Coordinates of C-alpha atoms and ligand atoms in Angstrom, one line a residue:
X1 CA 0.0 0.0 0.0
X2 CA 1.3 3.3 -0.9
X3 CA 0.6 6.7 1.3
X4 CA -1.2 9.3 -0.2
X5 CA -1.4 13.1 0.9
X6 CA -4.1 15.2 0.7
X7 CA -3.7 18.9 1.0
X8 CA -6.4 21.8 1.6
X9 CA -4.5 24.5 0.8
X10 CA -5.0 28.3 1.6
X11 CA -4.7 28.3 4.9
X12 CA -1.6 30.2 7.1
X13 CA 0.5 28.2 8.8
X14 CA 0.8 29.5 12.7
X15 CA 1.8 27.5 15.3
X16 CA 5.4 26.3 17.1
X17 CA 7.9 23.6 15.7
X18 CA 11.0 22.1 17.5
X19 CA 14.2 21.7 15.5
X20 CA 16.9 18.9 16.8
X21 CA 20.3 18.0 15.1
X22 CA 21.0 18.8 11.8
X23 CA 20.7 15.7 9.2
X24 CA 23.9 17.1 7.5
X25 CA 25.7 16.4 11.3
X26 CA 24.2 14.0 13.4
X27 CA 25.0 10.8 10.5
X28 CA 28.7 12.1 10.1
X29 CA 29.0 12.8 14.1
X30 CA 27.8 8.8 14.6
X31 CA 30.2 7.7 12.2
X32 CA 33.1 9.3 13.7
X33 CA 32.2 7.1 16.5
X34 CA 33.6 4.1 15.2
X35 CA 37.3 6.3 15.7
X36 CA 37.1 6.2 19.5
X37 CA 38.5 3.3 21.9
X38 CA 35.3 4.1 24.0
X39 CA 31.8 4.6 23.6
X40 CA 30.4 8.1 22.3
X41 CA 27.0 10.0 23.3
X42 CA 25.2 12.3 20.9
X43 CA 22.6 13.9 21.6
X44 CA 19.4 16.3 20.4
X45 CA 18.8 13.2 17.6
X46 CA 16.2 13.9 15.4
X47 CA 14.1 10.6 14.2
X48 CA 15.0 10.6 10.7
X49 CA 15.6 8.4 7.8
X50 CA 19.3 8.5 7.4
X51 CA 20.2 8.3 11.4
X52 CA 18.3 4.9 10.9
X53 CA 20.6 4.1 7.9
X54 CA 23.5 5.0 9.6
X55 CA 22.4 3.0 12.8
X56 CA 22.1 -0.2 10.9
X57 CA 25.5 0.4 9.7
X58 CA 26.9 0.8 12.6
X59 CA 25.2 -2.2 14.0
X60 CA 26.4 -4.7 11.3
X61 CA 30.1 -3.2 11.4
X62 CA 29.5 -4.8 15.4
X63 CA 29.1 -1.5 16.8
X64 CA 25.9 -1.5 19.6
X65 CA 23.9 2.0 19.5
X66 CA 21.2 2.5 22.1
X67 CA 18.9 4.9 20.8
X68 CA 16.5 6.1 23.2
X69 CA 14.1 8.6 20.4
X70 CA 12.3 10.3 23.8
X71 CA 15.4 12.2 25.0
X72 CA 17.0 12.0 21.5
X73 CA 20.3 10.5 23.1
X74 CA 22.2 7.9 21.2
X75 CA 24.9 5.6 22.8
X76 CA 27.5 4.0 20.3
X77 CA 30.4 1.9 22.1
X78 CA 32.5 0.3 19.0
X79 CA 34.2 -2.5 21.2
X80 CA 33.3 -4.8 18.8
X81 CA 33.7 -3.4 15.4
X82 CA 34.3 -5.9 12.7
X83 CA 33.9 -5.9 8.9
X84 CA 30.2 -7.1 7.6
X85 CA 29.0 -9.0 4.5
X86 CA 28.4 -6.6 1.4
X87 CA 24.7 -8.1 0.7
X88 CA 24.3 -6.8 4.4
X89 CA 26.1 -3.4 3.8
X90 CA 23.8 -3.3 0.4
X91 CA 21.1 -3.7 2.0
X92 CA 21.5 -1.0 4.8
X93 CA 22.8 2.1 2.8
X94 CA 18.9 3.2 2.6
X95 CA 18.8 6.2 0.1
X96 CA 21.7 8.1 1.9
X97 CA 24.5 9.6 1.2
X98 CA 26.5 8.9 4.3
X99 CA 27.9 5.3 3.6
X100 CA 31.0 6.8 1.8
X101 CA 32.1 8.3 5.2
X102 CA 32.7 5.0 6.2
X103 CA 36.1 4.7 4.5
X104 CA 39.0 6.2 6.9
X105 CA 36.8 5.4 10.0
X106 CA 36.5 1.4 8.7
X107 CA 40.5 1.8 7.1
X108 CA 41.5 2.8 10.7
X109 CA 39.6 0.3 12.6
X110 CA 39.7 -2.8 10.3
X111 CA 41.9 -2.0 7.6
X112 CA 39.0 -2.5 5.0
X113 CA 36.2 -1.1 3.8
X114 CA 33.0 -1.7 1.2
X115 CA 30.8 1.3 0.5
X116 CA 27.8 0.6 -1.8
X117 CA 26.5 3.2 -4.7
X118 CA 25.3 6.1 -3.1
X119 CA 21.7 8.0 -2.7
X120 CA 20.8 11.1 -1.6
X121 CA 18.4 13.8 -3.3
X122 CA 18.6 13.8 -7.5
X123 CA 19.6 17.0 -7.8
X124 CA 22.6 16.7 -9.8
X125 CA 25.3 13.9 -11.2
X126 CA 27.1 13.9 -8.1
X127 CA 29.9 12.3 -8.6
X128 CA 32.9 11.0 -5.5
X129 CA 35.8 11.9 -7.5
X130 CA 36.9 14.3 -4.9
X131 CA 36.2 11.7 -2.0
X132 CA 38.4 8.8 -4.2
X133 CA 41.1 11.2 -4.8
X134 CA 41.9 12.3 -1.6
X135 CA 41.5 8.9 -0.3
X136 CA 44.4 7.7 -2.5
X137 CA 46.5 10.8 -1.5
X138 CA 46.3 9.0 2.1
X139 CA 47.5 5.7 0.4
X140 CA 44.2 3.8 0.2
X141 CA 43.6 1.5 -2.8
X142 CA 40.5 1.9 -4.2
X143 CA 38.8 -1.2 -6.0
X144 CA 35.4 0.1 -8.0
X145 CA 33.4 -3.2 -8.3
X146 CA 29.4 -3.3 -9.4
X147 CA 27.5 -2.1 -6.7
X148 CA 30.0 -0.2 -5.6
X149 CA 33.8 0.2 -4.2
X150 CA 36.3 -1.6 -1.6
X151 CA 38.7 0.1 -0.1
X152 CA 41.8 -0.9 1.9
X153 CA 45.1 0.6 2.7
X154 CA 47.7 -2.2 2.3
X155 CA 50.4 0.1 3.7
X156 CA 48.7 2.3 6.7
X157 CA 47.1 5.6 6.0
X158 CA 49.6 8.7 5.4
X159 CA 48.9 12.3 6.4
X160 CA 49.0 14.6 2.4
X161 CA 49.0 17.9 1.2
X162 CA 45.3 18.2 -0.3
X163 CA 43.2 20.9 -2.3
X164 CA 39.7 20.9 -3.5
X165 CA 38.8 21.8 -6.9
X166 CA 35.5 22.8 -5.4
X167 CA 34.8 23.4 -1.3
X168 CA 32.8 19.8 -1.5
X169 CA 31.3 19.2 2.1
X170 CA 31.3 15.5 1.7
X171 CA 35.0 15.4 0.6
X172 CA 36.2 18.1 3.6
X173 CA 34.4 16.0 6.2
X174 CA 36.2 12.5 4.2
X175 CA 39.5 14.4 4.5
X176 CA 38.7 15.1 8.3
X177 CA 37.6 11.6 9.2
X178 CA 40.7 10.0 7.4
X179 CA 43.1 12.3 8.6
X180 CA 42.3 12.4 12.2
X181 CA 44.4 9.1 13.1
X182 CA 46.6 8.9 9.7
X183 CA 49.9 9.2 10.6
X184 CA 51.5 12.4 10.5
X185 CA 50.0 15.9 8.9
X186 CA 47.6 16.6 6.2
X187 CA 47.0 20.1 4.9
X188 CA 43.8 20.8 3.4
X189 CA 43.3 23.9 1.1
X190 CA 39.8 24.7 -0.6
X191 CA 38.4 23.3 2.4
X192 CA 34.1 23.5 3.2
X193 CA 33.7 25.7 6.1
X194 CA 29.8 24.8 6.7
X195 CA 28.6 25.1 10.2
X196 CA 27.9 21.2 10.3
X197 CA 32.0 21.3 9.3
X198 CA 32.6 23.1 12.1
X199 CA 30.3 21.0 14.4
X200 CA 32.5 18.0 13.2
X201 CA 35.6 19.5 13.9
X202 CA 34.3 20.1 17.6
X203 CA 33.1 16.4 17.8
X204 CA 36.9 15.3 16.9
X205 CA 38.4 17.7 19.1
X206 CA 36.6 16.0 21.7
X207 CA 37.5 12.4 20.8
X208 CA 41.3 13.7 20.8
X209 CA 42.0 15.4 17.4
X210 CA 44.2 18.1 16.7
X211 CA 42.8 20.4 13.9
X212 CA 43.4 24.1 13.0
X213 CA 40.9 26.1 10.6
X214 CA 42.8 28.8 8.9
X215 CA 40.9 31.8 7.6
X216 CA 41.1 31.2 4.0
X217 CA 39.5 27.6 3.5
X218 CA 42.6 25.8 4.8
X219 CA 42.4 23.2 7.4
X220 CA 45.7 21.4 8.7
X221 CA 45.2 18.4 11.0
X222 CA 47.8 16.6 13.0
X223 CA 47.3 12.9 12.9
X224 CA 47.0 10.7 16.5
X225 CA 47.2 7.5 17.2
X226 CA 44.5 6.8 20.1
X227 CA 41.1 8.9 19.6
X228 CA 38.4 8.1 22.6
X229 CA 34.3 8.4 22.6
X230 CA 32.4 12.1 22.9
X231 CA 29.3 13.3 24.6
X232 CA 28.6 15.9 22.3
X233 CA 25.4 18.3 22.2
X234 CA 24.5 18.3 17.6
X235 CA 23.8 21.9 16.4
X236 CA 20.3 22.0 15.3
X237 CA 19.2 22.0 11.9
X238 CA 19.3 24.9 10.4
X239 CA 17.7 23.6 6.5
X240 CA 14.8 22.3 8.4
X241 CA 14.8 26.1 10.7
X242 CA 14.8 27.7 6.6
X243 CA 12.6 25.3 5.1
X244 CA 9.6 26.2 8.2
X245 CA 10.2 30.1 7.8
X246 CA 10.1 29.8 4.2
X247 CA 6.1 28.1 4.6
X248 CA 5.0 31.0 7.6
X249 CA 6.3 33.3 4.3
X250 CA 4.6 31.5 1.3
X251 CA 1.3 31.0 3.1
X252 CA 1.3 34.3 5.0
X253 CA 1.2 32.4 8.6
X254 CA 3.5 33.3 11.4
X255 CA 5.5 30.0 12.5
X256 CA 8.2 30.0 15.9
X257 CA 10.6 27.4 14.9
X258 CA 12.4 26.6 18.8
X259 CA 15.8 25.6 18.2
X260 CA 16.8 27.7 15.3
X261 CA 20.1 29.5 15.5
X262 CA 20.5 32.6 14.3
X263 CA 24.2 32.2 14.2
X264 CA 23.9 29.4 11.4
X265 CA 21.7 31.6 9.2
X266 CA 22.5 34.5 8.7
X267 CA 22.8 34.6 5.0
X268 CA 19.2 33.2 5.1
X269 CA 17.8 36.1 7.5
X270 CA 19.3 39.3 5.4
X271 CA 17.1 37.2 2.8
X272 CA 14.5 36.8 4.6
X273 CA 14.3 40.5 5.3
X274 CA 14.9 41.7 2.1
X275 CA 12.0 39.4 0.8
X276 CA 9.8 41.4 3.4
X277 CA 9.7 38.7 6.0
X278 CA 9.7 39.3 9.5
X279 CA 11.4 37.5 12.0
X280 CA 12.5 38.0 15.6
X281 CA 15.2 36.1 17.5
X282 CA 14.8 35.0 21.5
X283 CA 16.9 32.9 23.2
X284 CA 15.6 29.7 22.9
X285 CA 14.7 30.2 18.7
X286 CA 13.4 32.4 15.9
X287 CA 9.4 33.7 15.4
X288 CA 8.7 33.7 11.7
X289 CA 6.1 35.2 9.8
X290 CA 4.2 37.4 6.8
X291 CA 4.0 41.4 7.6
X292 CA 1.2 41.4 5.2
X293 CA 1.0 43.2 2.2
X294 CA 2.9 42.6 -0.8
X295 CA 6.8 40.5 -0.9
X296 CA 9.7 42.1 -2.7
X297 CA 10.9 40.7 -5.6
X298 CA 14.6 39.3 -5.4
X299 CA 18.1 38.4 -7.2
X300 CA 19.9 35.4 -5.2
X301 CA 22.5 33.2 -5.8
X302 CA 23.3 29.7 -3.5
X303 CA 27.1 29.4 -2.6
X304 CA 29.0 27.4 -0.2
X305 CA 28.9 28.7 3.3
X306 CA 29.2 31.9 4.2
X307 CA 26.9 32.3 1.2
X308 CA 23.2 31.5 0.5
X309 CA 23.0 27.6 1.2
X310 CA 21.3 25.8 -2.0
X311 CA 19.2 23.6 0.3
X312 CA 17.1 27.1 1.4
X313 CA 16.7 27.8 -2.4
X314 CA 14.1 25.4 -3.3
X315 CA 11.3 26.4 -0.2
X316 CA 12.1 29.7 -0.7
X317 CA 11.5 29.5 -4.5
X318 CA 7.7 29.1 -3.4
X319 CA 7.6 32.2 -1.7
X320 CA 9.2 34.1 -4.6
X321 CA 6.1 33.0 -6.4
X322 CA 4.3 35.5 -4.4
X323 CA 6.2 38.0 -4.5
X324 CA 5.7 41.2 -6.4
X325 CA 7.3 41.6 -9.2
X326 CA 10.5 39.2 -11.4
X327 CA 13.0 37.6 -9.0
X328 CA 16.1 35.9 -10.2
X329 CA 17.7 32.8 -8.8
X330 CA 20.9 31.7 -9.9
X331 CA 22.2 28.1 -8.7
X332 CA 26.0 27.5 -8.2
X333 CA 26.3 24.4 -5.9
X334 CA 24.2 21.6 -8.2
X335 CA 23.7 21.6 -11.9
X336 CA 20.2 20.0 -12.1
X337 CA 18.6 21.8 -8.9
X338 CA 15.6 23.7 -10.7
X339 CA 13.2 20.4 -11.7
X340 CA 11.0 20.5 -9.0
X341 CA 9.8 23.7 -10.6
X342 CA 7.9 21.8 -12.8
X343 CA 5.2 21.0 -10.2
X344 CA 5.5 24.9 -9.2
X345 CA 4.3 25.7 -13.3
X346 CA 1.3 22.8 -13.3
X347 CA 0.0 24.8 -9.8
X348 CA 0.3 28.3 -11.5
X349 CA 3.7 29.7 -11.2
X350 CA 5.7 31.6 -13.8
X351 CA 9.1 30.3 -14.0
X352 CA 11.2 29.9 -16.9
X353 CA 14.9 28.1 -16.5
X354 CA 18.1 29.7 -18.4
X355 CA 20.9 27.6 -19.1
X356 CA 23.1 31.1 -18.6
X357 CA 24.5 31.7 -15.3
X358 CA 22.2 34.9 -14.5
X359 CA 24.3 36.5 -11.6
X360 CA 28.2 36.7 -11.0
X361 CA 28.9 34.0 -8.3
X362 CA 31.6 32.3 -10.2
X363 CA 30.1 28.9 -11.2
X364 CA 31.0 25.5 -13.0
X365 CA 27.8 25.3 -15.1
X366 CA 27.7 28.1 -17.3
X367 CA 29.5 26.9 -20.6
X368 CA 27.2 23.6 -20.3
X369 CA 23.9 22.1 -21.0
X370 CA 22.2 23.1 -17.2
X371 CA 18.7 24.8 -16.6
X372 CA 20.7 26.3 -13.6
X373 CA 19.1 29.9 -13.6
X374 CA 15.5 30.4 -12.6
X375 CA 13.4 33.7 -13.6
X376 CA 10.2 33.9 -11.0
X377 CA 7.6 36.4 -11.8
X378 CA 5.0 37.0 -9.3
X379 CA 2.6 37.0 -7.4
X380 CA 0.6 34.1 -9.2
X381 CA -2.3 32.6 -7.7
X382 CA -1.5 28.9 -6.8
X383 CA -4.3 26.3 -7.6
X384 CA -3.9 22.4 -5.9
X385 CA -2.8 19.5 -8.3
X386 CA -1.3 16.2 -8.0
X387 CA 2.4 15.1 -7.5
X388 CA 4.7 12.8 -7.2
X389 CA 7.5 14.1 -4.1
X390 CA 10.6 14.2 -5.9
X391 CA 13.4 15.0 -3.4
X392 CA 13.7 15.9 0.0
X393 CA 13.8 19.7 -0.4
X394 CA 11.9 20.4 -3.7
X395 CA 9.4 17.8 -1.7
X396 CA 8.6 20.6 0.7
X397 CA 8.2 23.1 -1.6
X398 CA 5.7 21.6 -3.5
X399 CA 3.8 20.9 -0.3
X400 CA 4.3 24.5 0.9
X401 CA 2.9 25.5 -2.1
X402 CA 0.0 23.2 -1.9
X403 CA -0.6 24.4 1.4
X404 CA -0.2 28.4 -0.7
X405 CA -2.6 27.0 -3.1
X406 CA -6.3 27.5 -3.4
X407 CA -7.9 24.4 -3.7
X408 CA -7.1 20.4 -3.2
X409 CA -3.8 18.8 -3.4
X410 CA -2.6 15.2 -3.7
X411 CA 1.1 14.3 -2.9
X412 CA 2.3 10.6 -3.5
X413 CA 6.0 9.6 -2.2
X414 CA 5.7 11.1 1.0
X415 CA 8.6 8.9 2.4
X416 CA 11.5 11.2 0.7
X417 CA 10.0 13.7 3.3
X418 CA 11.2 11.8 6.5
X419 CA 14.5 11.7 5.2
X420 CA 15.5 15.0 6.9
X421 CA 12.1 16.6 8.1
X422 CA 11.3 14.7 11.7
X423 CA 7.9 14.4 12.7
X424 CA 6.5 15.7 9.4
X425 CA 2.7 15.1 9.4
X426 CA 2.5 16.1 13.5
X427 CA 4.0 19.2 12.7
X428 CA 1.8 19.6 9.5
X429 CA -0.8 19.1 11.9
X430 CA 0.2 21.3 14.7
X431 CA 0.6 24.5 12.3
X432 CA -2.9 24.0 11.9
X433 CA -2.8 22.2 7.9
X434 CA -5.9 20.5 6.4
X435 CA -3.9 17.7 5.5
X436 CA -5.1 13.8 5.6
X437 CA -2.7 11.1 5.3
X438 CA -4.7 7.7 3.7
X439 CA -3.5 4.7 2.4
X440 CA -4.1 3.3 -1.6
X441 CA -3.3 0.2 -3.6
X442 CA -0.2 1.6 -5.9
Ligands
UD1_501 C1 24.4 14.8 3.8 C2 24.8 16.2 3.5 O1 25.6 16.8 4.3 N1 24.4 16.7 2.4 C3 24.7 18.1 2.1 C4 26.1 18.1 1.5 O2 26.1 17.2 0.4 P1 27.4 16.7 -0.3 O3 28.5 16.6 0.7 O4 27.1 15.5 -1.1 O5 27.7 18.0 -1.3 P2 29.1 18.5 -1.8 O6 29.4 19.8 -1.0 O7 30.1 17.5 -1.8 O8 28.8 18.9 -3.3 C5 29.0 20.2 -3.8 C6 29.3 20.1 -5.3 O9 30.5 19.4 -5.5 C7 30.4 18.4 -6.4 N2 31.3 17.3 -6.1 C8 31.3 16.8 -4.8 C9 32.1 15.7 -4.4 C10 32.9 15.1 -5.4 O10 33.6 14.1 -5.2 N3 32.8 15.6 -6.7 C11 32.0 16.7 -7.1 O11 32.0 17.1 -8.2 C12 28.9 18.0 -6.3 O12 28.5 17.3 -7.5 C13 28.2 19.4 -6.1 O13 28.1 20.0 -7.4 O14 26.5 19.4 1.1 C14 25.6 20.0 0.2 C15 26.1 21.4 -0.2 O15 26.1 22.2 0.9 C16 24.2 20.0 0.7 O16 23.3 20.4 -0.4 C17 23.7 18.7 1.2 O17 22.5 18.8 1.9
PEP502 C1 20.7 17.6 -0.8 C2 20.3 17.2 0.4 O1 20.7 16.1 1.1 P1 21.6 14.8 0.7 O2 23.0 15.3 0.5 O3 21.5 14.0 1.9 O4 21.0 14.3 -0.5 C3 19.5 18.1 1.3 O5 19.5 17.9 2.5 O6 18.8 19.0 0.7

């Protein structure tokens, strides 16, 4: 049986949501884990689909995790850490991207590793050049078999001098994981500097690391030999904080998301305000909401952190629908970010996608076949229709806009949803959404 949404839409969203850990931490924080010689504690867990992938994967590498979901507190002692069967590793991996962290941690503490294809959002090729590369810097021998690629280091795992061809988060945090207990030092240059990087780089520090963050996207970390467990607090989520503020906006509610920092987002906020949003921080989080009145108009381009992060651009694309006048969107981070628009046009929007890079943020996609620029004119009414979710953010935005829309809504492929938005429907709910969850044959 296969879930099916059904949306009333025109109705502000007011109400209270809690934020926990950050998807793009918590996984990463749980698999350092498997570098300490005692157990680890992370707390403020959200119950999401890719801390259950990385659970399991834990589990069969013989870690034991105790995950108490009330408190949000997980326990991980790797006492017992051994390899596992690849039909087992294959059929753990979920649709996550996290399994190719794996390597150094498993390289460090059995020598070996096998990391199956990877998931996450279609949103681009993706490739793991960068991961491979630097891998093999360290020494590791990389064997790319169907289904994916074993990995061992025959002769130990060497500190390198490394750069980035692009500030990759996945890569930074591969280069981090790996070099924490290789021998001697590694020297990163083009480095991520994400908050989730930097939350990381705390979590290591903890477990014994020695890592320095220069100011200009270099990172040089001195390798150890013993690293032990952390009881570590995860910085909230600050896509899911976004992705909530982005709905009070679109459906003109007024939405107090507790939990979100303002120190993560502030790109987002100057945004926000220049959109005509209205927000307010207190200590414990930030109150969202629609002044009333009309929305500004906007040019925007996503970049890597300190810039506008591309997982806000597809909620907030919604709200640009309403706003007065032609906003611009220009995506730097993935080539193939702008399909969910589709869903956006059958509702009522008016978007057309360039394959131009329409703004100056240097980017990779320009001279090639990408719909990577988006034109938004506004406001267009929104009217409800049906569709199929098609990744975790441009998921949301086409149930924001449902919710904008006038009229019913049907939304298949709800799952996608739980992959980094905890306690969806209740929060649905709680905000005050006509929204019915039913079951049908597929
Ligand atoms: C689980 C997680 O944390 N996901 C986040 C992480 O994804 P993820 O770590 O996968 O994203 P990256 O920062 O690595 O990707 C950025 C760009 O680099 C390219 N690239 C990356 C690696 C590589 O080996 N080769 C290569 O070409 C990608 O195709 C993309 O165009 O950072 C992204 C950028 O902030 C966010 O959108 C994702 O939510
Ligand atoms: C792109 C995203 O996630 P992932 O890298 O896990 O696919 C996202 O969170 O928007």
């Amino acid at each position: 049986m296969a879930k099916l949404l059904t949306i009333h839409g025109g109705k502000p969203l007011t109400g209270e949501v809690t934020v926990r850990g950050a998807k793009n931490l918590v996984p990463k924080a749980m698999v350092a884990a498997l570098l300490g010689n005692s157990p680890s504690v992370l707390r403020n867990i959200p119950e999401i689909k890719d801390v259950d992938v990385v659970s399991s994967l834990l589990e069969i590498h013989g870690v034991s995790v105790e995950w108490d979901k009330e408190t949000g507190r997980i326990t991980m002692d790797p006492a017992g850490v051994k390899s596992a069967l690849t039909a087992e590793i294959d059929a753990h991996a979920g649709d996550s991207r996290i399994p190719i962290l794996f390597c150094g941690p498993l390289m460090h503490a059995i020598g070996e590793a096998f990391i199956p294809d990877l998931g996450g959002c279609k949103i681009g090729d993706r490739p793991i050049d960068y991961h491979l590369a630097v891998l093999r810097n360290f020494g590791a021998v990389v064997d790319k078999r169907p289904g994916g690629i074993s990995i061992s280091a025959p002769k130990g795992l060497h500190g390198a001098k490394l750069e980035l061809p692009y500030p990759s988060v996945g890569a930074t945090e591969q280069v981090l994981l790996t070099a924490v207990k290789a021998e001697g030092i590694t020297e990163l240059k083009g480095a991520a500097v994400e908050p989730e990087i930097h939350d990381l780089i705390a979590v290591l520090q903890k477990m014994g690391a020695i890592i320095t963050v220069q100011t200009d996207r270099t990172i040089r970390i001195e390798g150890v030999s013993e690293m032990r467990g952390y009881n570590h607090i995860a910085l909230p989520d600050r896509n899911e904080s976004a992705s909530w503020a982005s709905a009070a906006l679109a459906t003109r509610g007024d939405i107090y998301v507790r939990g979100a920092e303002q120190r993560d987002l502030t790109a987002f906020l100057n945004t926000y305000r220049k959109i005509g949003g209205e927000f307010d921080v207190v200590d414990d989080g930030i109150r969202f909401w629609h002044a009333g009145g009309d929305l500004n108009p906007l040019v925007l381009e996503t970049d890597v952190h300190p810039g506008f992060m591309t997982d806000w651009q597809q909620p907030l694309v919604v709200a640009l629908t309403q706003a007065k006048g032609v906003s611009i969107v220009h995506e730097t981070v993935y080539e193939n970010r702008f399909g969910f628009t589709d869903a956006l046009v059958r509702m009522g929007a008016s978007i057309q996608l360039h394959r131009e890079c329409l703004g100056s943020v240097p980017c990779r996609f320009g001279q090639r076949n990408f719909l990577h620029s988006a034109v938004i004119s506004g406001p267009t009414p929104l009217h409800g229709v049906e569709f199929d979710i098609p990744d975790l953010r441009g998921g949301f935005s086409h149930l924001i806009a449902a919710l904008t829309a006038e009229g019913t809504s049907t939304a298949t492929g709800l799952e996608i949803i739980n992959r980094g938005y905890e306690h969806f429907m209740a929060k649905l709910e709680g905000l005050g959404a006509d929204v019915e969850l039913t079951e049908r044959d597929r």
